[in-house]
Amino acid sequence: MKRLFLPFCLLAVAVMLASCGGKTQQRASDADSLSIIEPEQIADTTLYGRCGEGTSMNSIELIIAEGDTLHCNITTDEDHSVVRGGLGVGDRLAVVTRVDEDGQLEANKVINLTTLLGKWISIDQSFELQEGGVVVSNIKEPRPLTDWSICNGHFVLGADTFDIYELGVDSLYLENANGIYAYKRLKN
């Protein structure tokens, strides 16, 4: 099993890199950054699966849809955790990975989709993130919120793209070029 793990990881990374079409990625200016990403135009290289029992503080056991199990080291950052929403066995996760200098698979962004689901409220809006990318919202704008997704570790809500700055049991902070938006969980 362990002999197959490294070749499988290298194959997964090769497929992710190939999906970029060999193009180099340009960094948009701060004014243009996350708000212009069109998810249907970008190949999503995020890995999706369930958090396994072998998950610890420094590594994730990710059970992907095909039933395979991947083990990823967790990147440590002194200023901010790469894990958004915690790690609970059985929780659905979206994981952005890379291969480190030792050839090991490394998670450099983890979003707990189970924690993300639910009703969120701010001063001027409320919405509910449901399974299957559905959004139920009170926003009656020209661009109503109807769907959500994760694309390469970014949170796409309606037509806007955000980084999840922080995600907790009762709080959600979304960030884009316009600032940070704070939400609290609305209890049933």
CSV table of C-alpha atoms in Angstrom, one decimal:
chain,number,residue,atom,x,y,z
A,1,MET,CA,0.0,0.0,0.0
A,2,LYS,CA,2.8,2.5,1.0
A,3,ARG,CA,4.6,1.6,-2.2
A,4,LEU,CA,1.6,2.8,-4.3
A,5,PHE,CA,1.1,6.0,-2.2
A,6,LEU,CA,4.0,8.1,-3.6
A,7,PRO,CA,3.4,7.2,-7.2
A,8,PHE,CA,-0.3,7.9,-6.8
A,9,CYS,CA,0.5,11.3,-5.2
A,10,LEU,CA,2.9,12.2,-7.9
A,11,LEU,CA,0.4,11.2,-10.6
A,12,ALA,CA,-2.3,13.4,-8.9
A,13,VAL,CA,0.0,16.4,-8.8
A,14,ALA,CA,1.0,15.8,-12.5
A,15,VAL,CA,-2.7,15.7,-13.5
A,16,MET,CA,-3.3,19.0,-11.5
A,17,LEU,CA,-0.4,20.7,-13.2
A,18,ALA,CA,-1.5,19.4,-16.6
A,19,SER,CA,-4.9,20.8,-16.1
A,20,CYS,CA,-3.3,24.3,-16.2
A,21,GLY,CA,-2.4,23.7,-19.8
A,22,GLY,CA,1.2,24.6,-19.3
A,23,LYS,CA,0.3,28.2,-18.9
A,24,THR,CA,1.9,30.4,-16.3
A,25,GLN,CA,-0.4,32.1,-13.9
A,26,GLN,CA,-0.4,35.8,-13.8
A,27,ARG,CA,-1.1,37.6,-10.5
A,28,ALA,CA,-3.8,40.2,-10.9
A,29,SER,CA,-3.4,43.6,-9.3
A,30,ASP,CA,-4.9,44.1,-5.8
A,31,ALA,CA,-7.8,46.0,-7.3
A,32,ASP,CA,-8.6,43.1,-9.7
A,33,SER,CA,-7.6,40.1,-7.5
A,34,LEU,CA,-10.2,37.7,-6.3
A,35,SER,CA,-13.4,39.4,-7.5
A,36,ILE,CA,-12.8,38.6,-11.2
A,37,ILE,CA,-12.2,34.8,-11.0
A,38,GLU,CA,-14.7,33.0,-13.2
A,39,PRO,CA,-14.9,29.4,-11.9
A,40,GLU,CA,-16.1,27.9,-15.1
A,41,GLN,CA,-13.0,29.2,-16.9
A,42,ILE,CA,-10.5,27.8,-14.4
A,43,ALA,CA,-9.8,24.1,-13.8
A,44,ASP,CA,-10.4,23.3,-10.1
A,45,THR,CA,-7.5,21.3,-8.7
A,46,THR,CA,-9.0,21.1,-5.2
A,47,LEU,CA,-9.2,17.6,-3.7
A,48,TYR,CA,-12.5,16.8,-2.0
A,49,GLY,CA,-13.2,14.1,0.5
A,50,ARG,CA,-13.9,13.2,4.1
A,51,CYS,CA,-11.7,13.6,7.1
A,52,GLY,CA,-10.4,10.2,8.2
A,53,GLU,CA,-9.6,8.9,11.7
A,54,GLY,CA,-5.9,9.1,11.0
A,55,THR,CA,-6.0,12.9,10.9
A,56,SER,CA,-3.9,14.7,13.5
A,57,MET,CA,-2.6,18.2,14.2
A,58,ASN,CA,0.1,17.9,11.6
A,59,SER,CA,-1.5,15.7,8.9
A,60,ILE,CA,-4.8,14.9,7.2
A,61,GLU,CA,-6.1,11.6,6.2
A,62,LEU,CA,-8.4,12.4,3.3
A,63,ILE,CA,-10.8,9.8,2.0
A,64,ILE,CA,-11.7,10.8,-1.5
A,65,ALA,CA,-14.8,9.8,-3.4
A,66,GLU,CA,-13.2,6.9,-5.1
A,67,GLY,CA,-12.5,5.3,-1.7
A,68,ASP,CA,-8.8,6.0,-1.9
A,69,THR,CA,-7.1,7.5,1.1
A,70,LEU,CA,-4.5,10.3,0.8
A,71,HIS,CA,-2.2,11.5,3.6
A,72,CYS,CA,-1.2,15.1,3.4
A,73,ASN,CA,1.1,17.0,5.8
A,74,ILE,CA,-0.3,20.3,7.0
A,75,THR,CA,1.7,23.4,6.1
A,76,THR,CA,2.4,25.4,9.2
A,77,ASP,CA,2.1,29.2,9.1
A,78,GLU,CA,3.0,31.1,12.3
A,79,ASP,CA,0.5,33.9,11.6
A,80,HIS,CA,-2.5,32.1,10.4
A,81,SER,CA,-3.7,28.4,10.3
A,82,VAL,CA,-4.2,26.9,6.8
A,83,VAL,CA,-7.2,25.0,8.2
A,84,ARG,CA,-10.5,26.8,8.0
A,85,GLY,CA,-13.4,25.4,10.1
A,86,GLY,CA,-11.5,22.7,12.1
A,87,LEU,CA,-11.0,19.0,11.4
A,88,GLY,CA,-13.6,16.5,12.6
A,89,VAL,CA,-13.6,12.9,11.6
A,90,GLY,CA,-16.2,12.4,8.9
A,91,ASP,CA,-16.4,16.1,8.0
A,92,ARG,CA,-16.3,17.0,4.3
A,93,LEU,CA,-13.2,18.8,3.3
A,94,ALA,CA,-11.8,20.8,0.3
A,95,VAL,CA,-8.0,20.6,0.3
A,96,VAL,CA,-5.5,22.5,-1.9
A,97,THR,CA,-2.2,20.6,-2.1
A,98,ARG,CA,1.3,20.8,-3.4
A,99,VAL,CA,4.3,18.5,-3.3
A,100,ASP,CA,7.0,19.6,-0.9
A,101,GLU,CA,10.7,19.4,-1.5
A,102,ASP,CA,10.8,15.9,0.0
A,103,GLY,CA,8.2,14.6,-2.5
A,104,GLN,CA,5.5,14.5,0.2
A,105,LEU,CA,1.9,15.7,-0.4
A,106,GLU,CA,1.3,18.9,1.6
A,107,ALA,CA,-2.0,20.6,2.3
A,108,ASN,CA,-1.6,24.4,2.1
A,109,LYS,CA,-5.3,25.3,2.3
A,110,VAL,CA,-8.0,23.2,4.0
A,111,ILE,CA,-11.7,24.2,4.1
A,112,ASN,CA,-14.2,22.3,6.2
A,113,LEU,CA,-17.3,22.2,4.1
A,114,THR,CA,-19.4,20.7,6.9
A,115,THR,CA,-18.6,23.8,9.0
A,116,LEU,CA,-19.3,26.1,6.1
A,117,LEU,CA,-22.9,24.9,5.6
A,118,GLY,CA,-25.6,26.6,7.4
A,119,LYS,CA,-27.3,30.0,7.9
A,120,TRP,CA,-25.1,33.1,8.0
A,121,ILE,CA,-26.1,36.7,8.8
A,122,SER,CA,-24.5,40.1,8.7
A,123,ILE,CA,-25.8,43.6,9.3
A,124,ASP,CA,-27.4,43.9,5.8
A,125,GLN,CA,-27.8,40.3,4.5
A,126,SER,CA,-28.4,36.7,5.4
A,127,PHE,CA,-28.1,33.5,3.4
A,128,GLU,CA,-28.0,29.8,3.9
A,129,LEU,CA,-25.4,27.6,2.3
A,130,GLN,CA,-26.9,24.2,1.5
A,131,GLU,CA,-25.6,20.9,0.1
A,132,GLY,CA,-25.0,20.7,-3.6
A,133,GLY,CA,-23.9,24.4,-3.9
A,134,VAL,CA,-27.4,25.9,-3.3
A,135,VAL,CA,-27.8,29.3,-1.6
A,136,VAL,CA,-31.1,30.5,-0.1
A,137,SER,CA,-30.8,34.2,0.3
A,138,ASN,CA,-32.7,37.4,1.3
A,139,ILE,CA,-30.7,39.4,-1.2
A,140,LYS,CA,-32.9,40.9,-3.9
A,141,GLU,CA,-30.3,42.4,-6.1
A,142,PRO,CA,-29.7,42.3,-9.8
A,143,ARG,CA,-27.3,39.5,-9.0
A,144,PRO,CA,-29.1,37.4,-6.4
A,145,LEU,CA,-27.1,34.7,-4.5
A,146,THR,CA,-28.2,31.3,-5.9
A,147,ASP,CA,-25.1,29.2,-5.8
A,148,TRP,CA,-21.8,28.6,-4.1
A,149,SER,CA,-18.7,26.5,-4.8
A,150,ILE,CA,-15.0,26.1,-4.0
A,151,CYS,CA,-12.5,26.6,-6.8
A,152,ASN,CA,-8.8,26.2,-6.1
A,153,GLY,CA,-9.3,27.0,-2.4
A,154,HIS,CA,-11.4,30.1,-3.1
A,155,PHE,CA,-15.0,30.5,-2.0
A,156,VAL,CA,-17.3,31.5,-4.9
A,157,LEU,CA,-20.6,33.0,-3.7
A,158,GLY,CA,-22.9,33.9,-6.6
A,159,ALA,CA,-20.8,36.0,-9.0
A,160,ASP,CA,-18.2,37.0,-6.4
A,161,THR,CA,-15.0,35.2,-5.3
A,162,PHE,CA,-13.5,35.4,-1.8
A,163,ASP,CA,-10.8,33.9,0.3
A,164,ILE,CA,-12.1,32.4,3.5
A,165,TYR,CA,-10.2,34.5,6.0
A,166,GLU,CA,-11.6,32.7,9.0
A,167,LEU,CA,-14.2,30.0,9.6
A,168,GLY,CA,-15.4,28.9,13.0
A,169,VAL,CA,-18.3,27.2,14.5
A,170,ASP,CA,-20.2,30.5,14.8
A,171,SER,CA,-18.3,33.0,12.6
A,172,LEU,CA,-17.3,33.4,8.9
A,173,TYR,CA,-15.0,36.1,7.6
A,174,LEU,CA,-14.8,36.4,3.8
A,175,GLU,CA,-12.1,38.6,2.1
A,176,ASN,CA,-11.7,40.0,-1.4
A,177,ALA,CA,-10.2,43.2,-2.9
A,178,ASN,CA,-13.0,45.2,-1.4
A,179,GLY,CA,-12.3,44.2,2.2
A,180,ILE,CA,-13.3,41.6,4.8
A,181,TYR,CA,-17.0,40.7,5.4
A,182,ALA,CA,-18.1,39.3,8.8
A,183,TYR,CA,-21.0,36.9,9.3
A,184,LYS,CA,-22.2,35.1,12.3
A,185,ARG,CA,-24.1,31.8,12.3
A,186,LEU,CA,-27.8,32.1,12.7
A,187,LYS,CA,-29.1,29.4,15.1
A,188,ASN,CA,-32.3,27.6,14.2
